[in-house]
Coordinates of C-alpha atoms in Angstrom, one line a residue:
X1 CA -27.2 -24.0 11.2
X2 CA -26.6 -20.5 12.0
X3 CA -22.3 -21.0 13.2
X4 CA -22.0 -17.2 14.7
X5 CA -23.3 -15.6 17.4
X6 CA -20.7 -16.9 20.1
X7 CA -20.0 -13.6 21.6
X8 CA -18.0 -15.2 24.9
X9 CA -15.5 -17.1 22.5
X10 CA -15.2 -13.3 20.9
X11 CA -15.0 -11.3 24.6
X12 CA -12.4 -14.4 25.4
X13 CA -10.3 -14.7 22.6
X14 CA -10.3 -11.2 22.5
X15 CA -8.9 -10.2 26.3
X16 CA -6.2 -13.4 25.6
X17 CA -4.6 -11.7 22.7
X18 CA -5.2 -8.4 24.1
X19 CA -3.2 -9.1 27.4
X20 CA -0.6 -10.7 25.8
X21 CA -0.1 -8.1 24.0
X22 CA -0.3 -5.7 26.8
X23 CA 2.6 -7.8 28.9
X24 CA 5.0 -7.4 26.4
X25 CA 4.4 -3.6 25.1
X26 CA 3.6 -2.1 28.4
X27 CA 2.2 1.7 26.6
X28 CA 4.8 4.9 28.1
X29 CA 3.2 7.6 26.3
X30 CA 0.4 8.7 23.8
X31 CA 1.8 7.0 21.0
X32 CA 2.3 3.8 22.4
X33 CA -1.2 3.9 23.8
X34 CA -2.6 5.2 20.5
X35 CA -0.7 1.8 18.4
X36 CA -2.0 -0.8 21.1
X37 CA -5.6 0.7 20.9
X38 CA -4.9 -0.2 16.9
X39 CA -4.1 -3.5 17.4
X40 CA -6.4 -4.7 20.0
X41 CA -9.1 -3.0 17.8
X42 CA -7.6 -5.1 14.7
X43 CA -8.1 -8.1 17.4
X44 CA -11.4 -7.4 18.5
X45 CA -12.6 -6.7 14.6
X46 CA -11.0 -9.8 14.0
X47 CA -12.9 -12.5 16.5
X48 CA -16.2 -10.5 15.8
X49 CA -16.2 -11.2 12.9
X50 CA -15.2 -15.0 13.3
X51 CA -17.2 -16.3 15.9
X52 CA -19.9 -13.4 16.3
X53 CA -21.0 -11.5 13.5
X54 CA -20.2 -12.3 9.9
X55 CA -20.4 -8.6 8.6
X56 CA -17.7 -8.7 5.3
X57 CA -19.7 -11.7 4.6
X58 CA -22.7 -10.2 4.7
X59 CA -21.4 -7.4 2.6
X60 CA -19.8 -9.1 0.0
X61 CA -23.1 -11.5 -0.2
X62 CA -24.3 -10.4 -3.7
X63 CA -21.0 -10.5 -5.5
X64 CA -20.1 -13.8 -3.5
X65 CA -23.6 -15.7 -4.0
X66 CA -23.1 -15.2 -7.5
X67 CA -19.9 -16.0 -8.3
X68 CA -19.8 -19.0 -5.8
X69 CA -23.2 -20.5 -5.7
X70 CA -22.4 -23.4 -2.9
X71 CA -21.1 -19.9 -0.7
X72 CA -23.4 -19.7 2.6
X73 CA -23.3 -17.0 5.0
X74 CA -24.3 -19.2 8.1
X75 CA -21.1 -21.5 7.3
X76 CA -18.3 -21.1 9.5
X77 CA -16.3 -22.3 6.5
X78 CA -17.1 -19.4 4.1
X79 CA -15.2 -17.1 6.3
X80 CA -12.6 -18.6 5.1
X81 CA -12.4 -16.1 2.0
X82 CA -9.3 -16.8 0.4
X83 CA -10.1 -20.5 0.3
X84 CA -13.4 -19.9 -1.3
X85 CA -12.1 -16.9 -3.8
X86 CA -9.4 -19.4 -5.0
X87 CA -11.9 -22.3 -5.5
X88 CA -10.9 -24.9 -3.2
X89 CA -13.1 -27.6 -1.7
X90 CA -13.5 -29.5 1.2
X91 CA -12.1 -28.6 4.4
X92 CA -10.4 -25.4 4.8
X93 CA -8.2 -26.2 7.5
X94 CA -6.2 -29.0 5.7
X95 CA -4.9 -26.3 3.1
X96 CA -1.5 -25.3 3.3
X97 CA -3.1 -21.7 3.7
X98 CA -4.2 -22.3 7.3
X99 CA -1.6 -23.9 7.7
X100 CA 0.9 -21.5 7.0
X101 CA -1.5 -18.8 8.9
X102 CA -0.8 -21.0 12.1
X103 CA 3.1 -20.8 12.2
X104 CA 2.8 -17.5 11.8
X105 CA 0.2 -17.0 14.4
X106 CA 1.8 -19.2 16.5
X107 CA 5.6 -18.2 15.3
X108 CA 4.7 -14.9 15.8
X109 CA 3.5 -15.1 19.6
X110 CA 6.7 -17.6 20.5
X111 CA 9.2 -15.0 18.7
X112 CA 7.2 -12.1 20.8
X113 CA 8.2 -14.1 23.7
X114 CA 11.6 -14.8 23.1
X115 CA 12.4 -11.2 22.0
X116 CA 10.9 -9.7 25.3
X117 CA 13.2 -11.9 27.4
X118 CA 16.4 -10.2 25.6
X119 CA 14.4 -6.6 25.9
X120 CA 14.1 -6.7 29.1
X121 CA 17.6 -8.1 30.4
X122 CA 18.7 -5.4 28.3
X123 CA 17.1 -2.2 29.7
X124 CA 17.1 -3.9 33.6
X125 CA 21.3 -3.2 32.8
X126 CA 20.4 0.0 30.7
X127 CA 21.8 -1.2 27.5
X128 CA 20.8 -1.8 23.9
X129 CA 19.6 -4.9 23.2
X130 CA 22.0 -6.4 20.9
X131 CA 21.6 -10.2 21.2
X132 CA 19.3 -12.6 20.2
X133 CA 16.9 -11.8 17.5
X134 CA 18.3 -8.1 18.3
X135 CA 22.0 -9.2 17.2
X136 CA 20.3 -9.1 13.5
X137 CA 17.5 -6.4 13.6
X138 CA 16.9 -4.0 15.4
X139 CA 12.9 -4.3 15.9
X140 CA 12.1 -8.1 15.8
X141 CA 9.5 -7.5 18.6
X142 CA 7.5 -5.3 15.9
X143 CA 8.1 -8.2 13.3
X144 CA 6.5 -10.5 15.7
X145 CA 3.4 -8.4 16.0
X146 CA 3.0 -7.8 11.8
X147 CA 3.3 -11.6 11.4
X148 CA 0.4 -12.8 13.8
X149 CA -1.9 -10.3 12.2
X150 CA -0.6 -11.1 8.4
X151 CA -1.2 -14.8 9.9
X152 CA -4.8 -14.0 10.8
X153 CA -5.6 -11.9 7.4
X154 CA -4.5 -15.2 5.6
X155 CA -6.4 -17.6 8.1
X156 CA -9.9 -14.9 8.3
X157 CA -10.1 -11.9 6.4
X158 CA -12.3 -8.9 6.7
X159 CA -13.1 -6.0 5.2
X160 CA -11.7 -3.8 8.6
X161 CA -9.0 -5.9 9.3
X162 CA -7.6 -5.8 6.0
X163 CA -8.2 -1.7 6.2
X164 CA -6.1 -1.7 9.6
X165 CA -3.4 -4.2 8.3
X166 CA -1.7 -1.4 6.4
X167 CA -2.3 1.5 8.9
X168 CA -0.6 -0.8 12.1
X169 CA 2.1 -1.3 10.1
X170 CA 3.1 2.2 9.2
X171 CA 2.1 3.2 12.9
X172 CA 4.8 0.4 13.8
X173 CA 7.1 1.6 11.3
X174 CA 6.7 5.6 12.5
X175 CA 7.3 3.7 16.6
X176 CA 10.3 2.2 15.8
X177 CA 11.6 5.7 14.2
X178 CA 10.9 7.6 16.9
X179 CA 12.5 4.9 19.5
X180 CA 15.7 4.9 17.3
X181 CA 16.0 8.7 17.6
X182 CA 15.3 8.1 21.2
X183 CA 18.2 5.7 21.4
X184 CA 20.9 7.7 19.4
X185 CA 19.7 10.7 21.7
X186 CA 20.3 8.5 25.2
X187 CA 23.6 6.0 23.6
X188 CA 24.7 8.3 20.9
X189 CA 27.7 6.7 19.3
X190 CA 27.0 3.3 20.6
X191 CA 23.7 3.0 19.1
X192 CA 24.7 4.6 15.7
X193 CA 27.2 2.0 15.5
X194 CA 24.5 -1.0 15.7
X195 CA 22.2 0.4 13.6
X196 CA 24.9 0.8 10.8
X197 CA 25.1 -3.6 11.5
X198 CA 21.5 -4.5 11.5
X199 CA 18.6 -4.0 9.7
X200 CA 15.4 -2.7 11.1
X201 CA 12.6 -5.0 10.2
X202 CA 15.2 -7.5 8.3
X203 CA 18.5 -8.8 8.7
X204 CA 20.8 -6.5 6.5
X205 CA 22.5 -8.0 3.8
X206 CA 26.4 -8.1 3.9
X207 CA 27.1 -7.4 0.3
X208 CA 30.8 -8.3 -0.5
X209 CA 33.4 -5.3 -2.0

């Protein structure tokens, strides 16, 4: 049986993620607008190809048909790649790789909404956000955002997604540069200060004289 095709779970699942998204960036300026067009692209690449048309499977048919004879393009299962290239059988949601791919999905979008509540306290007082997730890096809203899509490249795959993976992350690495030069510019000393205590996209390690 033909498992694709469901273009309202795609137009759904699609405008969920996408406003979610939207809530918490809220696009200022070109550049904003120009990374949240990437990712709700990466998200709408992403359910296509899930629930409405297979098209890395169909693409990578040949290689795939021959190296995995029991691989079928119709099967839900199959997109599934990673579980298929590494040989497992039987259900691919009982593997630990789904399963790690939810808590980060699902880690991701609960530490998106627990960083947004300490953004926002912070710029209603006009201050830098230094508590919370922000008390150890400076950009944990961005870390949020690379680990749901890293948790849907390990759950589904695909040729574009794994093409945009790359490019959102520089684009969110190049966004938090330019809104730390923003922030040194409007707090100056203040700023510079807690950027010399944190890390950006990690917790800095305290290394011990």
């Amino acid at each position: 049986m033909y498992q694709y095709g469901f273009w309202s779970v795609v137009i759904v699942n699609s405008l969920v993620f996408i406003i979610f998204a939207f809530s918490f960036v809220r696009p200022k300026n070109a550049i904003d607008w120009r990374v949240f067009g990437t990712f709700s692209a990466f998200i709408v690449a992403l359910f296509t190809e899930m629930y409405g048309f297979p098209l890395t499977l169909y693409m990578l048919s040949g290689w795939l048909g021959r190296k995995y004879p029991s691989f079928a393009i119709p099967s839900h299962d199959s997109g599934h790649l990673w579980f298929s290239l590494l040989g497992l059988k039987g259900d691919p949601h009982q593997y630990p790789i789904h399963t790690i791919s939810d808590w980060l999905i699902i880690g991701g979008l609960v530490f998106l909404a627990i960083t947004w509540g300490f953004l926002y306290r912070a710029q209603r007082k006009n201050k830098i956000a230094t508590t919370g997730p922000y008390y150890v890096i400076r950009h944990p809203q961005y870390v949020a955002f690379i680990a749901i899509m890293f948790g849907f490249l390990l759950q589904w795959p695909t040729i574009l997604t794994l093409v945009m993976f790359p490019i959102l992350v520089t684009m969110y690495v190049k966004l938090a540069k330019r809104e730390e030069a923003d922030s040194i510019e409007r707090f100056g000393e203040e700023y510079l200060g807690y950027v010399n205590r944190t890390g950006g996209f990690f917790p800095k390690l305290k290394i011990e004289k």
